[in-house]
Coordinates of C-alpha atoms and ligand atoms in Angstrom, one line a residue:
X281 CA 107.1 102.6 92.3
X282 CA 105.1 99.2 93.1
X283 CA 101.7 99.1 94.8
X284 CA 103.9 97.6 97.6
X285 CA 106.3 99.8 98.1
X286 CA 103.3 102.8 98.6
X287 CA 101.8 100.6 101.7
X288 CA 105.1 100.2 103.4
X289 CA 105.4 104.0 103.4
X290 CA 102.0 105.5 104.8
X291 CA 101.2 105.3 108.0
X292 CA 97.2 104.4 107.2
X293 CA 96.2 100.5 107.1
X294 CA 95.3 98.5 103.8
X295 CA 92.4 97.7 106.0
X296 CA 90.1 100.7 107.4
X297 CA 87.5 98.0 108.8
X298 CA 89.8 96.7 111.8
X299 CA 90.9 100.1 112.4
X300 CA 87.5 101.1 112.5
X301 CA 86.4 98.6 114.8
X302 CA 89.5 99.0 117.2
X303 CA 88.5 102.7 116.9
X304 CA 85.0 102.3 117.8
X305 CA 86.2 99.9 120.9
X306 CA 88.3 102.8 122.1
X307 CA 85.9 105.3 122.2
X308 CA 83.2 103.0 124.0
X309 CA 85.7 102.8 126.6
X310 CA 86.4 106.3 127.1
X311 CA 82.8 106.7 127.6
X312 CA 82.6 103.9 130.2
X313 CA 85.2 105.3 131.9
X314 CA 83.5 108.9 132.2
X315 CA 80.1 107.3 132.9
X316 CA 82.0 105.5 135.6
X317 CA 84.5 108.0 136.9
X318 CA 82.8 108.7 140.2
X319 CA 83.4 104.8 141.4
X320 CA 87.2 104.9 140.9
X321 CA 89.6 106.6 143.3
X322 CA 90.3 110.5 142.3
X323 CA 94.1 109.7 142.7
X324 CA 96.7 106.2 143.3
X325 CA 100.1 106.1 143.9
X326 CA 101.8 104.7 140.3
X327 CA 103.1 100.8 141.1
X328 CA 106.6 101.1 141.0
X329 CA 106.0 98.1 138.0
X330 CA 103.6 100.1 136.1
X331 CA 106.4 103.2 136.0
X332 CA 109.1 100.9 134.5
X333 CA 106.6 100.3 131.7
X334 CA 107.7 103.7 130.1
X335 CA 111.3 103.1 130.8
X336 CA 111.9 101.0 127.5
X337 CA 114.0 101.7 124.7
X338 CA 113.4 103.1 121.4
X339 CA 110.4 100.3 119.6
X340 CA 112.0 99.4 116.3
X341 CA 109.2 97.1 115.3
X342 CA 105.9 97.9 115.0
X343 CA 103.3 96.8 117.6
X344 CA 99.5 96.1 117.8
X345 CA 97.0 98.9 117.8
X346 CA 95.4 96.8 120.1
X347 CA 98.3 96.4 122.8
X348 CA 99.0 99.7 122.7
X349 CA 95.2 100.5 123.3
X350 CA 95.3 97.9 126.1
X351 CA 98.6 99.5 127.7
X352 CA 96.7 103.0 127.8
X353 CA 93.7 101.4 129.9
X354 CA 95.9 99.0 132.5
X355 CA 98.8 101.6 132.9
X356 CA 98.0 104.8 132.2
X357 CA 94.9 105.7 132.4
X358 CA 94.1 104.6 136.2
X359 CA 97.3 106.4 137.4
X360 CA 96.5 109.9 136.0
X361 CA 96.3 112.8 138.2
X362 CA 92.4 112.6 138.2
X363 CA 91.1 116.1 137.5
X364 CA 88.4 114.5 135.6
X365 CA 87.4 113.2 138.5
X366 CA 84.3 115.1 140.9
X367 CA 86.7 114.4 144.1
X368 CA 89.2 116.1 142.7
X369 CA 89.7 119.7 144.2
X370 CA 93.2 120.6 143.8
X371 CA 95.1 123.4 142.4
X372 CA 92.6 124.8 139.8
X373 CA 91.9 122.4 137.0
X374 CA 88.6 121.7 134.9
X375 CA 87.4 117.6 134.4
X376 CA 86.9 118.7 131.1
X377 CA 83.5 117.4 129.1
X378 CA 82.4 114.4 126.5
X379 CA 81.5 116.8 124.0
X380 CA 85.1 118.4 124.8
X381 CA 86.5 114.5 124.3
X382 CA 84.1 114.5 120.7
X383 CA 85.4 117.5 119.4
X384 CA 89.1 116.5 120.2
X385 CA 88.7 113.1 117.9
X386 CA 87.1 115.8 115.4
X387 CA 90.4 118.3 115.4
X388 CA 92.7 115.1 116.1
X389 CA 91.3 113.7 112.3
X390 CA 91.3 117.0 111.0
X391 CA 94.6 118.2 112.0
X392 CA 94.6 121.3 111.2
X393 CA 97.6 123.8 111.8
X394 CA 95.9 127.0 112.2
X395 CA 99.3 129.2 112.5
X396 CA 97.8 130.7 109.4
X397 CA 96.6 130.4 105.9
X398 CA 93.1 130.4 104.6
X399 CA 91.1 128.0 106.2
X400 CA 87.4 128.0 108.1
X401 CA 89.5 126.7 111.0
X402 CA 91.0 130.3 111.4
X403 CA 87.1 131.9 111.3
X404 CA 86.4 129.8 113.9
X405 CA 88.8 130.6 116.3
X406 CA 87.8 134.7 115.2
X407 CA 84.5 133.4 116.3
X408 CA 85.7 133.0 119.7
X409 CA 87.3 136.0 119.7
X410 CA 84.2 137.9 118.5
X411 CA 82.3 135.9 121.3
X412 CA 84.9 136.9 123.9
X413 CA 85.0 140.8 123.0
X414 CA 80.9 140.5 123.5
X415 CA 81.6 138.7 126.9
X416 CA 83.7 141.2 128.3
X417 CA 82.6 144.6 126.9
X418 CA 85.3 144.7 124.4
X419 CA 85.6 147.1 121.2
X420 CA 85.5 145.7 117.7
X421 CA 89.4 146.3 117.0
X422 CA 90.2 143.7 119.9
X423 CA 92.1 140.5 119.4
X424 CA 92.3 137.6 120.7
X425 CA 94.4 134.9 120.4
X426 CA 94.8 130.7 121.9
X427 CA 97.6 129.9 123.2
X428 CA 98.4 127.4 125.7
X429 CA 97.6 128.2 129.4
X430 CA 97.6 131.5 131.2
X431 CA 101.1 131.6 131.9
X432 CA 101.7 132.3 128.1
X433 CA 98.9 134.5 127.9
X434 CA 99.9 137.1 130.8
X435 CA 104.0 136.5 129.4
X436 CA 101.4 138.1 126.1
X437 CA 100.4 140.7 128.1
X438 CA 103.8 142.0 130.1
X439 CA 105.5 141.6 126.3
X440 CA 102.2 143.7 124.4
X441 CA 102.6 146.1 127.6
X442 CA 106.3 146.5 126.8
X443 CA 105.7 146.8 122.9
X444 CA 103.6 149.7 124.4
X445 CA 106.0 151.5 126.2
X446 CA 109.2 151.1 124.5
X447 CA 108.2 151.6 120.7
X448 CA 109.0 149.3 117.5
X449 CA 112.6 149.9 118.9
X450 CA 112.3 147.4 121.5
X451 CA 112.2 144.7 118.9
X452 CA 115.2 145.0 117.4
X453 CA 117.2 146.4 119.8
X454 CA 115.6 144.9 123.2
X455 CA 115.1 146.1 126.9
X456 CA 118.9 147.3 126.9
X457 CA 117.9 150.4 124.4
X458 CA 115.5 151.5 127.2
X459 CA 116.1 155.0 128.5
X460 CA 114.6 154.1 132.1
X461 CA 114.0 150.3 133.6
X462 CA 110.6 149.4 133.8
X463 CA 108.6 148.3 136.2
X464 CA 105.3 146.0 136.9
X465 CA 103.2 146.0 139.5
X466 CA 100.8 143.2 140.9
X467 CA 99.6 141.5 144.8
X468 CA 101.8 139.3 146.5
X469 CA 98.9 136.9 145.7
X470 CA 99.4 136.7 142.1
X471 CA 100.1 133.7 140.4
X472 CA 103.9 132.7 140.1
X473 CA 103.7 132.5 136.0
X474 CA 103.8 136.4 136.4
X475 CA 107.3 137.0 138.1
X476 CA 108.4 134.4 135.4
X477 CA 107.1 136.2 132.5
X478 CA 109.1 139.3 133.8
X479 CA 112.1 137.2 133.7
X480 CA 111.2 136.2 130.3
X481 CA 111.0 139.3 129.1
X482 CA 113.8 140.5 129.6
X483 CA 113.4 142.8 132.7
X484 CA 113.9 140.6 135.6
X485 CA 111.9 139.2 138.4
X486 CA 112.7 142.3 140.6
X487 CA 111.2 144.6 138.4
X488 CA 107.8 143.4 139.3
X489 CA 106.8 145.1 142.4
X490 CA 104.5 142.5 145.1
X491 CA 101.7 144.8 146.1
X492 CA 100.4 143.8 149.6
X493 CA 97.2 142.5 150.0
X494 CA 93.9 143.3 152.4
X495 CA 92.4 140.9 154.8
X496 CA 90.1 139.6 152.0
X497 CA 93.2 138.4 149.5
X498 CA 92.6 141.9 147.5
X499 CA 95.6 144.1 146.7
X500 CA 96.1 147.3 149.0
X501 CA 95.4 150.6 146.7
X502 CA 97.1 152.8 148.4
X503 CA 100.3 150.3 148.6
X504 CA 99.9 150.4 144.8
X505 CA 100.2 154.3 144.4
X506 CA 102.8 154.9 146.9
X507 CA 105.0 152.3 145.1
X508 CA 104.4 153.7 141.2
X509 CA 105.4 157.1 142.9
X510 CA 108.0 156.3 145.1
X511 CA 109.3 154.5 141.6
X512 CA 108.8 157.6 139.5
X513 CA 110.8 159.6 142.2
X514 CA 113.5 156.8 141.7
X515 CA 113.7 157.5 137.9
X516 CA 111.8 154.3 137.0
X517 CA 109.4 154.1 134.4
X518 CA 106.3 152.1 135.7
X519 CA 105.2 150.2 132.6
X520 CA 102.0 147.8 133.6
X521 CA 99.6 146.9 136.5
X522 CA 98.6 143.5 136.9
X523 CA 95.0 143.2 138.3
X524 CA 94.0 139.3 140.0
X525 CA 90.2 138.2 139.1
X526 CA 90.5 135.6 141.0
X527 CA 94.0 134.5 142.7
X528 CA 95.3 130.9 142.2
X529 CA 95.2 130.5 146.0
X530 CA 92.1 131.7 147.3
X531 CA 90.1 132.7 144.5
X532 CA 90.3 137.1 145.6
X533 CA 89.3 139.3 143.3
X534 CA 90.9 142.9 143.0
X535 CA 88.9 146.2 143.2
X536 CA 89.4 146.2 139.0
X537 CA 87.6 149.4 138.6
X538 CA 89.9 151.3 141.1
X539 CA 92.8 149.9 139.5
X540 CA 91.8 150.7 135.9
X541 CA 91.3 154.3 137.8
X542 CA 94.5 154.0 138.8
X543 CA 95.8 153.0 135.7
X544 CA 94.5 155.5 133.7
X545 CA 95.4 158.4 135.9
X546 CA 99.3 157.1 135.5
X547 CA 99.0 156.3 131.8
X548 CA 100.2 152.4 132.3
X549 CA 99.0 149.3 130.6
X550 CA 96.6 147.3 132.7
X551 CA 96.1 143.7 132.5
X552 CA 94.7 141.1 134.4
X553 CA 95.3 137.8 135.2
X554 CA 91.6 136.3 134.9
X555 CA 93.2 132.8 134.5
X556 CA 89.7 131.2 135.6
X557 CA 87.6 134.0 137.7
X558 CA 87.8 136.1 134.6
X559 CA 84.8 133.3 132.9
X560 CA 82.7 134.0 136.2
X561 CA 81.8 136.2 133.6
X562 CA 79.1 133.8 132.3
X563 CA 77.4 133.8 135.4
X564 CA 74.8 136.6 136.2
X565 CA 75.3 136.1 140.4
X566 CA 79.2 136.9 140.2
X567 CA 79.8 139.1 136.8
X568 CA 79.2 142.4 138.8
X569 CA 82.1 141.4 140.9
X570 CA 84.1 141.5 138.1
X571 CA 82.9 145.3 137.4
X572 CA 85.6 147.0 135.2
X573 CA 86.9 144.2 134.0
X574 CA 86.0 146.1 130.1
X575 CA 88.6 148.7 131.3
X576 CA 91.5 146.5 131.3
X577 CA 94.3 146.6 128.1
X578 CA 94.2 142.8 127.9
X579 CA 92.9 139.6 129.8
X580 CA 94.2 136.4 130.0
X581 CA 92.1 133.2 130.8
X582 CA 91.5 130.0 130.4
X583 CA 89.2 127.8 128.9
X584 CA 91.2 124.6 130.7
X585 CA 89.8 125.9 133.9
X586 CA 86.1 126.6 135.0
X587 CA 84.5 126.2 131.1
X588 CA 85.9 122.8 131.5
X589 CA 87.0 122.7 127.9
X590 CA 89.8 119.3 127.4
X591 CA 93.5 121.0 128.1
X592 CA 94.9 122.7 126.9
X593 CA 92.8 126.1 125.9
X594 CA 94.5 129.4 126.8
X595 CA 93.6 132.7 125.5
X596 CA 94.3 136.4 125.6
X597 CA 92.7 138.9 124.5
X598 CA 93.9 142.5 123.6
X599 CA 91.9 145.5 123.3
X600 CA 94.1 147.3 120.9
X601 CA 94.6 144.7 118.2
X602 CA 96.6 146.8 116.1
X603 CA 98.9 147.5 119.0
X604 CA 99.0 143.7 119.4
X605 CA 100.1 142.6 116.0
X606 CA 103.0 145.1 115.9
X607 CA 103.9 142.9 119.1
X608 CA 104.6 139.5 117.7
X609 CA 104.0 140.5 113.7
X610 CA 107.0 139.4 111.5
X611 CA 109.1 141.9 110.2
X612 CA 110.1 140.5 106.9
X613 CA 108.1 137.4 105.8
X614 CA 109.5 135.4 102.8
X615 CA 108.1 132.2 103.2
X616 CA 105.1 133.3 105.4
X617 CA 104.3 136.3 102.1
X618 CA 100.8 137.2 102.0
X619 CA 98.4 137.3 99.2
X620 CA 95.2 138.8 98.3
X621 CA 93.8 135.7 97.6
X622 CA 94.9 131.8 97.4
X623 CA 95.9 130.1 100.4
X624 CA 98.3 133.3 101.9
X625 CA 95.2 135.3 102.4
X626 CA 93.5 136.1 105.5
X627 CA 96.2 138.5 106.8
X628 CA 97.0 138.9 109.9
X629 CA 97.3 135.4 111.3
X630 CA 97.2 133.9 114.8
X631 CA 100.9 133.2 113.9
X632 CA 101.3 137.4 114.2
X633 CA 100.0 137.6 117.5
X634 CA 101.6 135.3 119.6
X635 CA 105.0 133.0 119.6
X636 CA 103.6 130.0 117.5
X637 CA 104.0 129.6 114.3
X638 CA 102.2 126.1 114.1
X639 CA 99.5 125.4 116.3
X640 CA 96.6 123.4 117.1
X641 CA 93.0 123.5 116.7
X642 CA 92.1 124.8 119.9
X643 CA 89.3 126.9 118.7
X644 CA 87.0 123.6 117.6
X645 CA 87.5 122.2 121.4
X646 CA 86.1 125.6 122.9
X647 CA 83.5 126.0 119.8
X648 CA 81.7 122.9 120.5
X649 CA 81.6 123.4 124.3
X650 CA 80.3 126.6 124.0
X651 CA 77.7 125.5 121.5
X652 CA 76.5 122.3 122.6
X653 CA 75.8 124.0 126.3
X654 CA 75.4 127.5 125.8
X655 CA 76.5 129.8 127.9
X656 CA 73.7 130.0 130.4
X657 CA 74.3 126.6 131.8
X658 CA 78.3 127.1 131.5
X659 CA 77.6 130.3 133.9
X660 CA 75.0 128.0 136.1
X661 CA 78.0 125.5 136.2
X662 CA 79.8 128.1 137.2
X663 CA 77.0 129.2 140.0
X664 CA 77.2 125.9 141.3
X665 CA 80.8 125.2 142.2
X666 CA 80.3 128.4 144.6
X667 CA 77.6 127.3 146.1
X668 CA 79.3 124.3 146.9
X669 CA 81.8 126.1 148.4
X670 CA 79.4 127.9 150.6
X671 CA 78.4 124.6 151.3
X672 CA 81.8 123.4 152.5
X673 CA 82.7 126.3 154.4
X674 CA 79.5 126.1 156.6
X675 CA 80.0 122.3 157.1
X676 CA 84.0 123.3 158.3
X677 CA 82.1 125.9 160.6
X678 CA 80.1 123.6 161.8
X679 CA 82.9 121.6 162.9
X680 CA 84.4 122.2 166.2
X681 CA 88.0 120.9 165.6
X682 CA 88.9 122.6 162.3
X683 CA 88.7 126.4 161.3
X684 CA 88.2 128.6 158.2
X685 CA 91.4 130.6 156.9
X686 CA 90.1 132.1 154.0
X687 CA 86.6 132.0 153.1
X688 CA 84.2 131.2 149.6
X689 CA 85.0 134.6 148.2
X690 CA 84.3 132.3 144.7
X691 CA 84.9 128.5 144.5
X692 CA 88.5 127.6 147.0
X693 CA 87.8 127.5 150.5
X694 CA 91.3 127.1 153.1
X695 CA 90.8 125.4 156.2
X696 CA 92.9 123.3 158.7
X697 CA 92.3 121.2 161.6
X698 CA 92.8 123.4 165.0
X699 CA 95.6 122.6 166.9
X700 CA 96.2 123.4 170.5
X701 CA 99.9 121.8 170.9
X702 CA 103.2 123.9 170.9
X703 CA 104.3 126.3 173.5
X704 CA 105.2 129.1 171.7
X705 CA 103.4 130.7 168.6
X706 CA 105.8 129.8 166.4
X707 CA 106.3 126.3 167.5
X708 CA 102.4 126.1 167.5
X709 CA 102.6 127.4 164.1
X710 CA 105.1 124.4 162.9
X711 CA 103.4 121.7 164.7
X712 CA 99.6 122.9 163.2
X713 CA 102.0 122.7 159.7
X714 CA 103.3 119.7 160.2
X715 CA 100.0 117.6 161.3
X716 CA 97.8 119.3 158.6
X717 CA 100.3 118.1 156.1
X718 CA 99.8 114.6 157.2
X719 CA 96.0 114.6 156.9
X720 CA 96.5 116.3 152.9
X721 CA 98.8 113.7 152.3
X722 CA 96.3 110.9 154.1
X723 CA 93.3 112.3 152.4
X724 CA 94.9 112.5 149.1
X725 CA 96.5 109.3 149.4
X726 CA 92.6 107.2 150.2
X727 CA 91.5 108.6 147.2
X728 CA 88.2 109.9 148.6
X729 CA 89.2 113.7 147.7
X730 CA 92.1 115.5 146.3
X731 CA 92.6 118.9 147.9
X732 CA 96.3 120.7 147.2
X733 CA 97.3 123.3 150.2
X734 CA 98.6 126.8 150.5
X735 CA 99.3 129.3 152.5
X736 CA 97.2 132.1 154.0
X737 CA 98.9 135.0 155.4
X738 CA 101.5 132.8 156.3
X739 CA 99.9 130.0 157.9
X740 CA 99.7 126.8 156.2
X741 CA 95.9 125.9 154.9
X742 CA 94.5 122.7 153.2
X743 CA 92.5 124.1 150.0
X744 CA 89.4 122.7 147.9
X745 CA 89.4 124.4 145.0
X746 CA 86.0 123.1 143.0
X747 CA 86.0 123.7 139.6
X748 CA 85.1 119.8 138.6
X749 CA 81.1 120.4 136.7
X750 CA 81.1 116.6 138.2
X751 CA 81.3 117.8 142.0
X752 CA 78.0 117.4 144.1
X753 CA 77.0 117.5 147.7
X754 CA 78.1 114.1 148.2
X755 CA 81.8 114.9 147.2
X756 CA 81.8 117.7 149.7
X757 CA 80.5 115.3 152.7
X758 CA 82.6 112.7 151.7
X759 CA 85.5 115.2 151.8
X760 CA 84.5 116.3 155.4
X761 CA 83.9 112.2 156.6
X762 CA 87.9 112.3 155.3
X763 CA 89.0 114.8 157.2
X764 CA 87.4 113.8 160.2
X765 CA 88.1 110.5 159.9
X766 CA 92.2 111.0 159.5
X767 CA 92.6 114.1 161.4
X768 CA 92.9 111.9 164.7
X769 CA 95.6 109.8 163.6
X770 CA 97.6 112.8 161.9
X771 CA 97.7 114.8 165.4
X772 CA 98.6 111.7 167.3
X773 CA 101.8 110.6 167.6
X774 CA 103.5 113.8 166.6
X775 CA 106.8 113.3 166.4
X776 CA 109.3 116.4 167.1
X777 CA 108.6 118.9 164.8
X778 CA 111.6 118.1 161.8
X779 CA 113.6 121.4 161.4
X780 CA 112.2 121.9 157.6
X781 CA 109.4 123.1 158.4
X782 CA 111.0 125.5 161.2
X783 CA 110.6 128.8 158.7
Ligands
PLP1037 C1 96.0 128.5 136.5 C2 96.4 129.9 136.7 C3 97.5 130.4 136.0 C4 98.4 129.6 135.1 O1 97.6 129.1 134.0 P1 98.0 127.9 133.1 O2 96.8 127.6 132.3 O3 98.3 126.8 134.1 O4 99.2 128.3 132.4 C5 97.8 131.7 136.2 N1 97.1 132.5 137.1 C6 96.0 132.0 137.8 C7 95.3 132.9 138.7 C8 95.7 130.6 137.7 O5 94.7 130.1 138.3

């Protein structure tokens, strides 16, 4: 084979020094752009132009590094959702960090598959593990594993917790050998990835039972017993309790002691869905809220969310590993054997404890973060985006035309502007919908602030979630000035309420 032949093949340049310098280039404008980020919108509509950019076919030819690069910052990068940005507080997303970005380039050049083998990369993510099991009280036999996002981790969960109760058996043979149908209990508030990871499991979205919930977002005890008994009587077999710390729409936590009570009274698996609140961990002020949290069978979390590591960084963790292995562990291995020593040791692999068999590094990602700012400032960071929502919630007190629906019990605080139209409660209800609709949608739209919305006990609510490290005062006001400033024009002119919103 010529020389020539070997360079049209790879995919690295005969010259590293223009690479290099196009590299350095784009890195110095990542950097601008972060040192920047708080003068650009959070959010802007995508030009319909700018869309039809990605609508092209199949590139035969290659193109320039360079006009690629500059693409990415005309078309892409000012059009992304902007959770990086400290104006952004919707749904519950972290900005991420520039050591996060650092450490990305580092496992981006490394890339490392770390499904299994033996590699440093694996002891790292066991580090995090190890660091985890410290953080929540967790014995030495725990395991932990990264996965994506919390949706895989609690689908972990609901599949370790049926693992549990149905025996090796339920691998081979599935849910259909099952003597008795299971069932899973968890608030009404829980997040929507739970009732999915029923269905994925193979027993349905009606087996999980919707616990109500108290005034403060917390789910009602004595609902939970009388449905686990009124199920036993029924010839069910109740199989797992999901506990919230922290739901996705108002940031309640569940009484997790009382549960895990609960739970061990009634011998079934308890997990909880800690998808960010369960990290409030790291801060001194809110970890006794999270009392009993140690007594849980597994937690799921993310490091995505309030740790602000770069997406995505998903974990679970399991208290008995052994229990968690026999989970996801291959039964016969032929080209995944094992060996004592070579590159098949290490036994068991991250591979044996969840779906993946190749994965990412997401362990270097969450190393660094947790490294470079230690745990103390992660929880102060933590701290802070409460206190900001204290902040907000006093300001929306403060204000005459708008009202509190669910207050700071963490970071998210629900509010709407008051409305007095409508002449029934139900038609009162629509309108208030309807015009607090139009203000999201006209804050969202200046690109001062991104709030999402939700509903509280029904009633529709415009929710700041802050989890951005970036957020200050000044984002808060500047939120409230928005509000104020569009809520006129969104209750005037109110047109007849349109029947969709009629519920
Ligand atoms: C975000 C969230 C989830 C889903 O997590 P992903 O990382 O998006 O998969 C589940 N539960 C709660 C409470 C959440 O906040």
């Amino acid at each position: 084979m010529h020389d020539s032949e070997q360079h049209a093949a790879t995919l690295d340049p005969s010259d590293w020094r223009e690479i290099r310098e196009q590299g350095h280039r784009m890195l110095d404008d990542m950097f601008d752009y972060l040192e920047g980020l708080r003068e650009r919108p959070v959010w802007q509509p995508t030009p319909d132009q700018v869309r039809q950019q990605f609508t092209e076919s199949l590139p035969r030819q290659p193109g320039s590094l360079a006009q690629a690069h500059q693409t990415f910052m005309q078309s892409i990068l000012p059009y992304a959702a902007g959770n990086a940005h400290p104006g952004f507080m919707g749904w519950v997303q972290g900005g991420g960090s520039p050591v996060g970005m650092l450490a990305e380039m580092l496992t981006a050049g490394l890339n490392a598959n770390v499904g299994g083998r033996d590699q440093v990369p694996l002891a790292v993510e066991k580090q995090i593990t190890q660091w985890m099991r410290e953080l929540f009280g967790f014995p030495e036999q725990a395991s932990g594993v990264f996965v994506t996002g919390a949706s895989t981790a609690n689908l972990i969960g609901v599949l370790v917790a049926r693992r549990k109760i149905l025996g090796a058996a339920v691998r081979t043979h599935g849910v259909q050998a099952a003597a008795h149908h299971l069932t899973a209990y968890a608030s009404t508030a829980t997040h929507g990835c739970v009732k999915r990871a029923m269905d994925i499991a193979g027993l349905g979205e009606e087996a999980l039972r919707s616990i109500p919930i108290n005034a403060d977002g917390a789910m009602h005890l004595p609902s939970l017993e009388a449905q686990i008994a009124a199920d036993r009587a029924a010839g069910l077999q109740p199989f797992i309790i999901i506990g919230n710390a922290g739901t996705v729409d108002r940031g309640a936590i569940d009484d997790l002691s009382a549960i895990a009570d609960i739970a061990q009274r009634e011998n079934i698996f308890f997990h909880i869905d800690g998808a960010f609140g369960a990290l409030a961990m790291l801060a001194p002020d809110l970890a006794p809220r999270l009392a009993g949290i140690a007594r849980a069978d597994s937690i799921a979390f993310d490091f995505h969310k309030w740790t602000q590591v770069q997406y995505d960084a998903g974990f679970v963790l399991v208290k008995d590993g052994a229990l968690h292995l026999s989970t996801f562990e291959a039964q016969e291995k032929t080209y995944l054997e094992r060996a004592e020593r070579g590159m098949a040791a290490g036994s068991p692999w991250p591979c044996d404890l969840g779906p993946d068999l190749s994965r990412g590094f997401r362990a270097l990602k969450t190393w660094f973060t947790f490294k470079v700012y230690g745990t103390e400032k992660l929880g102060q960071m933590i701290s802070h985006s409460c206190a900001l929502a204290r902040y907000l919630q006093q300001r929306i007190e403060a204000e005459p035309t708008l009202e509190v629906l669910a207050p700071a019990s963490l970071n998210i605080v629900c509010f709407r502007l008051r409305c007095s139209a409508g002449n029934s409660a139900e038609n009162s209800e629509a309108i208030s919908e309807a015009v607090n609709r139009r203000l999201l949608l006209a804050i969202q739209e200046s690109g001062i602030a991104a709030p999402s919305s939700t509903k509280i006990h029904g009633r529709f609510a415009i929710r700041a979630a802050l989890f951005n490290h970036r957020s200050t005062v000044e984002n808060i006001d500047a939120l409230l000035d928005a509000v104020l400033k569009f809520s006129s024009a969104a209750s005037a002119t109110m047109p007849a309420v349109p029947s969709s919103v009629k519920k």
